[in-house]
CSV table of C-alpha atoms in Angstrom, one decimal:
chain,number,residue,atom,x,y,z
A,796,UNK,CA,-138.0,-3.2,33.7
A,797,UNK,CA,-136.8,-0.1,34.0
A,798,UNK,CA,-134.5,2.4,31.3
A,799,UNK,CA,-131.7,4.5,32.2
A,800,UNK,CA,-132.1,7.9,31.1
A,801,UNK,CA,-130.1,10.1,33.0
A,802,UNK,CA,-127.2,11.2,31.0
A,803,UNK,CA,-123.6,9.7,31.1
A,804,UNK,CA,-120.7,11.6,32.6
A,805,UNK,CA,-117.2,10.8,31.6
A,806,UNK,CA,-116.2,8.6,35.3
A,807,UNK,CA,-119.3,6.4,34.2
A,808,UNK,CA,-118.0,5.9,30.2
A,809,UNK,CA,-114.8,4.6,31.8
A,810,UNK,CA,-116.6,2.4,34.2
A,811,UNK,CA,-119.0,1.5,31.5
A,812,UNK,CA,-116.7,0.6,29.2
A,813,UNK,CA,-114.1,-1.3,31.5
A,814,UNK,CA,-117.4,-3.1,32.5
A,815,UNK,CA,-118.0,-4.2,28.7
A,816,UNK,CA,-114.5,-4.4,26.9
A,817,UNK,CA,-113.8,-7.7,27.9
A,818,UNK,CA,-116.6,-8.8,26.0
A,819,UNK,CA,-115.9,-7.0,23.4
A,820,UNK,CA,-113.7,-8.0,20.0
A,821,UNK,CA,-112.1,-7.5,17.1
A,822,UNK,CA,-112.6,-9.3,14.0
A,823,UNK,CA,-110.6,-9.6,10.9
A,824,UNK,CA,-111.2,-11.0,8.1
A,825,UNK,CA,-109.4,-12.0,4.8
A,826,UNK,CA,-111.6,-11.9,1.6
A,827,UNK,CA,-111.2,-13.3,-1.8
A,828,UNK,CA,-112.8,-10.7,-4.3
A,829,UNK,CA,-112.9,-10.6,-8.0
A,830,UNK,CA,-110.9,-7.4,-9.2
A,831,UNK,CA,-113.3,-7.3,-12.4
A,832,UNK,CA,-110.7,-9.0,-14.9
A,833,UNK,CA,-111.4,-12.3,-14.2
A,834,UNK,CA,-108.7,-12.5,-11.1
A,835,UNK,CA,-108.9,-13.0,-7.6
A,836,UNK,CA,-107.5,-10.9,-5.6
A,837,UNK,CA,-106.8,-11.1,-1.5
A,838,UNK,CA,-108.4,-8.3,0.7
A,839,UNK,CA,-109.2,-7.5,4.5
A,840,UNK,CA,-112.2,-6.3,6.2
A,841,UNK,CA,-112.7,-5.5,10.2
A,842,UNK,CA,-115.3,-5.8,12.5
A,843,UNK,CA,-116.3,-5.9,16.6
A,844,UNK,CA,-118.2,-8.9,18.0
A,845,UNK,CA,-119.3,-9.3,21.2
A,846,UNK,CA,-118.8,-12.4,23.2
A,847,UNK,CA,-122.6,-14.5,23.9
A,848,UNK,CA,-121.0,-17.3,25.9
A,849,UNK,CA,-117.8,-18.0,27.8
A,850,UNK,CA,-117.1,-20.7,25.7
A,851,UNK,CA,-116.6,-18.6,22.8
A,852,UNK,CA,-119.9,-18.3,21.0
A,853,UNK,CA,-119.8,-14.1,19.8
A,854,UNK,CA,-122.6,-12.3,17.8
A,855,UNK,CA,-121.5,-9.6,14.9
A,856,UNK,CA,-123.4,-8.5,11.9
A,857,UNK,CA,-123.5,-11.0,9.1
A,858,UNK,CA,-121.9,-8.3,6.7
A,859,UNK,CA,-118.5,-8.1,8.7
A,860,UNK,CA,-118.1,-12.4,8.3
A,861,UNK,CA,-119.8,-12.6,4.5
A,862,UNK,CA,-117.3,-13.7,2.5
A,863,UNK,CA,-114.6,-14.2,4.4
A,864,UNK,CA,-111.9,-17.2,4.0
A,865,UNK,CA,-110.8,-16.7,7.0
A,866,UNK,CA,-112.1,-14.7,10.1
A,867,UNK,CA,-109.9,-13.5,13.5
A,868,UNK,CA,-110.9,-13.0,16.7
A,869,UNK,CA,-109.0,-10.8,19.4
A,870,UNK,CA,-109.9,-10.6,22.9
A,871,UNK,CA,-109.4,-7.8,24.9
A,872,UNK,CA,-106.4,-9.2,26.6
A,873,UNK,CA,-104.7,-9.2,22.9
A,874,UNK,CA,-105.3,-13.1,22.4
A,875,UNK,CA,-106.0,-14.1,19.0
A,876,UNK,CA,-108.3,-17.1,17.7
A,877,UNK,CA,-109.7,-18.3,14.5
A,878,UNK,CA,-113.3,-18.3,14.2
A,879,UNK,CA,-115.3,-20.7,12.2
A,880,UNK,CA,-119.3,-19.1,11.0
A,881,UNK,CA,-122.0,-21.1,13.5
A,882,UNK,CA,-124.8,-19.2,11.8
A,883,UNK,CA,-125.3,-16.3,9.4
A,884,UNK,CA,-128.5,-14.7,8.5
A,885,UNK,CA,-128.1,-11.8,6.0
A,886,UNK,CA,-131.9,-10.8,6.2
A,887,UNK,CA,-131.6,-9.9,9.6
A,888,UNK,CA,-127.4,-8.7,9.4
A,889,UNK,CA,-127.0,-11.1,12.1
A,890,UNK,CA,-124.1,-13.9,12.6
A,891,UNK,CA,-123.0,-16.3,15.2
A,892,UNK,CA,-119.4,-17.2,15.2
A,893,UNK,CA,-117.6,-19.4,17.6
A,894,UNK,CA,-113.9,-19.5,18.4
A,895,UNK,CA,-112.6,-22.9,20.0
A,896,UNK,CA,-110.6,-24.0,23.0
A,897,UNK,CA,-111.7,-21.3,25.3
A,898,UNK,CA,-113.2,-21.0,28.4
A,899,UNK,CA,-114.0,-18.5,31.0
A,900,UNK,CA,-114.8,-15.5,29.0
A,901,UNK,CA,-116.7,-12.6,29.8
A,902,UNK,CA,-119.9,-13.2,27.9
A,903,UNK,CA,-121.8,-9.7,28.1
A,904,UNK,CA,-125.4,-9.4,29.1
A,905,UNK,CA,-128.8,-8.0,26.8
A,906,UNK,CA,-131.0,-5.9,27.6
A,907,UNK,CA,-135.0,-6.9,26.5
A,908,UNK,CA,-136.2,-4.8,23.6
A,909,UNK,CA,-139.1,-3.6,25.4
A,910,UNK,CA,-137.2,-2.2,28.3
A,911,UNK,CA,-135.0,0.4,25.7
A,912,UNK,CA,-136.5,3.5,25.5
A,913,UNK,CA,-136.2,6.5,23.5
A,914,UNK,CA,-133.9,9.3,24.9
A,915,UNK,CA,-132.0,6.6,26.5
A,916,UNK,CA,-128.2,7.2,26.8
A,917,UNK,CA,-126.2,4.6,25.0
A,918,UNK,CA,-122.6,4.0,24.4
A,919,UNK,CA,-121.5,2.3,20.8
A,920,UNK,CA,-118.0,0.2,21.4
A,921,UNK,CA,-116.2,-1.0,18.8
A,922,UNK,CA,-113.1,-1.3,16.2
A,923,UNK,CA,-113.7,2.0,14.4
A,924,UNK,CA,-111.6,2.1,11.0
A,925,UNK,CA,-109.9,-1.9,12.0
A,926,UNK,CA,-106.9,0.0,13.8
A,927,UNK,CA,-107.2,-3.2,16.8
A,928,UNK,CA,-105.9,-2.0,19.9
A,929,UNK,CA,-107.8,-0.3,22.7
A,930,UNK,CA,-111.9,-0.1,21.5
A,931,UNK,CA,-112.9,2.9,20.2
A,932,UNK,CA,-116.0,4.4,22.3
A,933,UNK,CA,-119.5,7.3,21.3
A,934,UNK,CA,-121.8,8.4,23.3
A,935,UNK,CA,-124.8,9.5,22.2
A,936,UNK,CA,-129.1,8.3,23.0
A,937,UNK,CA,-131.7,6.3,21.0
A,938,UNK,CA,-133.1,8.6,18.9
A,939,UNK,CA,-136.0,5.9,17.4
A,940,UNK,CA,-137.0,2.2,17.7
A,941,UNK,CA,-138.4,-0.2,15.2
A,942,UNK,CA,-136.6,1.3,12.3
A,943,UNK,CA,-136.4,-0.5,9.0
A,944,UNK,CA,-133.9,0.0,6.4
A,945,UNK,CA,-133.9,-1.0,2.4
A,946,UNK,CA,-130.6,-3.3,2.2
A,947,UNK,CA,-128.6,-5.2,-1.2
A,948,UNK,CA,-127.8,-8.4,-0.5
A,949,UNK,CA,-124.1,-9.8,-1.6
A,950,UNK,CA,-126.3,-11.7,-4.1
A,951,UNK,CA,-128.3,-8.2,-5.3
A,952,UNK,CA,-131.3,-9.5,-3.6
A,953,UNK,CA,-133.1,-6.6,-2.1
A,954,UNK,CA,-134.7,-7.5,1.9
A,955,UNK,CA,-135.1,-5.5,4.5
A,956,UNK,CA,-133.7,-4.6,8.1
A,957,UNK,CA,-136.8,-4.0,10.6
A,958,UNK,CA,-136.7,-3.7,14.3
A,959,UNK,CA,-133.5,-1.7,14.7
A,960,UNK,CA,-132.7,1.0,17.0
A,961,UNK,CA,-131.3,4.6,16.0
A,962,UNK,CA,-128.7,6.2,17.5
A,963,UNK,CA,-126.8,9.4,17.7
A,964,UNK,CA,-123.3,8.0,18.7
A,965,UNK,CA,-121.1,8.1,16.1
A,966,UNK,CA,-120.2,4.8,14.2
A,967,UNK,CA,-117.4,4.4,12.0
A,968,UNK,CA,-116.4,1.3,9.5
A,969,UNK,CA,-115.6,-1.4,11.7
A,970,UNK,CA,-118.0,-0.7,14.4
A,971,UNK,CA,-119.8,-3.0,12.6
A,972,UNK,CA,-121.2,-6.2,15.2
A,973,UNK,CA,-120.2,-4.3,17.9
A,974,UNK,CA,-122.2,-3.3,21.7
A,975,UNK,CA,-124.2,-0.7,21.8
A,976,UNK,CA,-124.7,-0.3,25.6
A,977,UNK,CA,-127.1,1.2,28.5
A,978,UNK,CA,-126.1,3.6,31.2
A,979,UNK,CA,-125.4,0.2,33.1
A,980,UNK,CA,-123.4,-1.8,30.3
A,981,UNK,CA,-125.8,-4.1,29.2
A,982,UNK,CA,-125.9,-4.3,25.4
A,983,UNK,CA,-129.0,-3.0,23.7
A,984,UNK,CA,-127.9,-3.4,19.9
């Protein structure tokens, strides 16, 4: 294949991102944490997912579901499902969760690894801060591939992260499981 690396004008984020954003989601989830006196105490977290199947399988980081009691899904259209966890692997910060009764949705298309190049331009879309609404869009290129970084699981179990990409494009808390896109749309990361 080939990589994009011409850079990306503002006409082509919009057409980039209304490409994308209807594969694109918000997740919310409600957590039961400990508040360190023996109590358990309700909290929320947010994430972006991005939709893998039009029946309703979407990939996010495993970090964005642990934990959760109970995990939402909105659609771009403002439509809002439960999800229930398919798969979660916290060695590779990867989970699969599925929301039920749905059909027709705009499953995005990946790019293979070996066609991303460094300097490429890349867009990162996603639910910066958990505000919901309209996704929050950065531009910016791969800086580096094959990256590895030290992580903590949830259990203090140290592993590690390899084979991830680096970017410039600025990410924000709830970004997290979100597309990081290609000059043409198709999600890289």
């Amino acid at each position: 294949g080939t990589s994009a690396t011409s850079g990306v004008t503002t006409a082509s984020v919009s057409s980039i991102l209304a490409k994308v954003e209807p594969s694109v989601v918000d997740i919310t989830t409600s957590i039961e944490t400990s508040n360190g006196f023996g109590q358990s105490v309700e909290g929320e977290g947010a994430g972006t997912g991005v939709i893998v199947s039009s029946d309703g399988y979407i990939v996010t980081n495993a970090h964005v579901i642990a934990d959760a009691t109970s995990i939402t899904v909105t659609l771009s259209n403002g439509k809002t499902y439960t999800a229930a966890v398919v798969n979660s692997d916290t060695t590779k910060d990867l989970a699969i969760i599925k929301i039920s009764g749905v059909s027709g949705l705009a499953a995005a298309m990946f790019a293979d690894a070996d066609d991303v190049a460094v300097g490429d331009s890349v867009i990162a879309i996603g639910n910066a801060e958990g505000y919901g609404g309209d996704p929050t869009v950065t531009e910016g290129i791969v800086s580096a591939k094959v990256r590895s970084l030290d992580s903590t699981g949830a259990d203090e179990s140290s592993f590690a992260l390899t084979g991830l990409l680096q970017t410039d494009a600025a990410l924000n808390p709830g970004d997290s499981g979100g597309a990081l896109v290609d000059a043409t749309g198709i999600v890289i990361g």
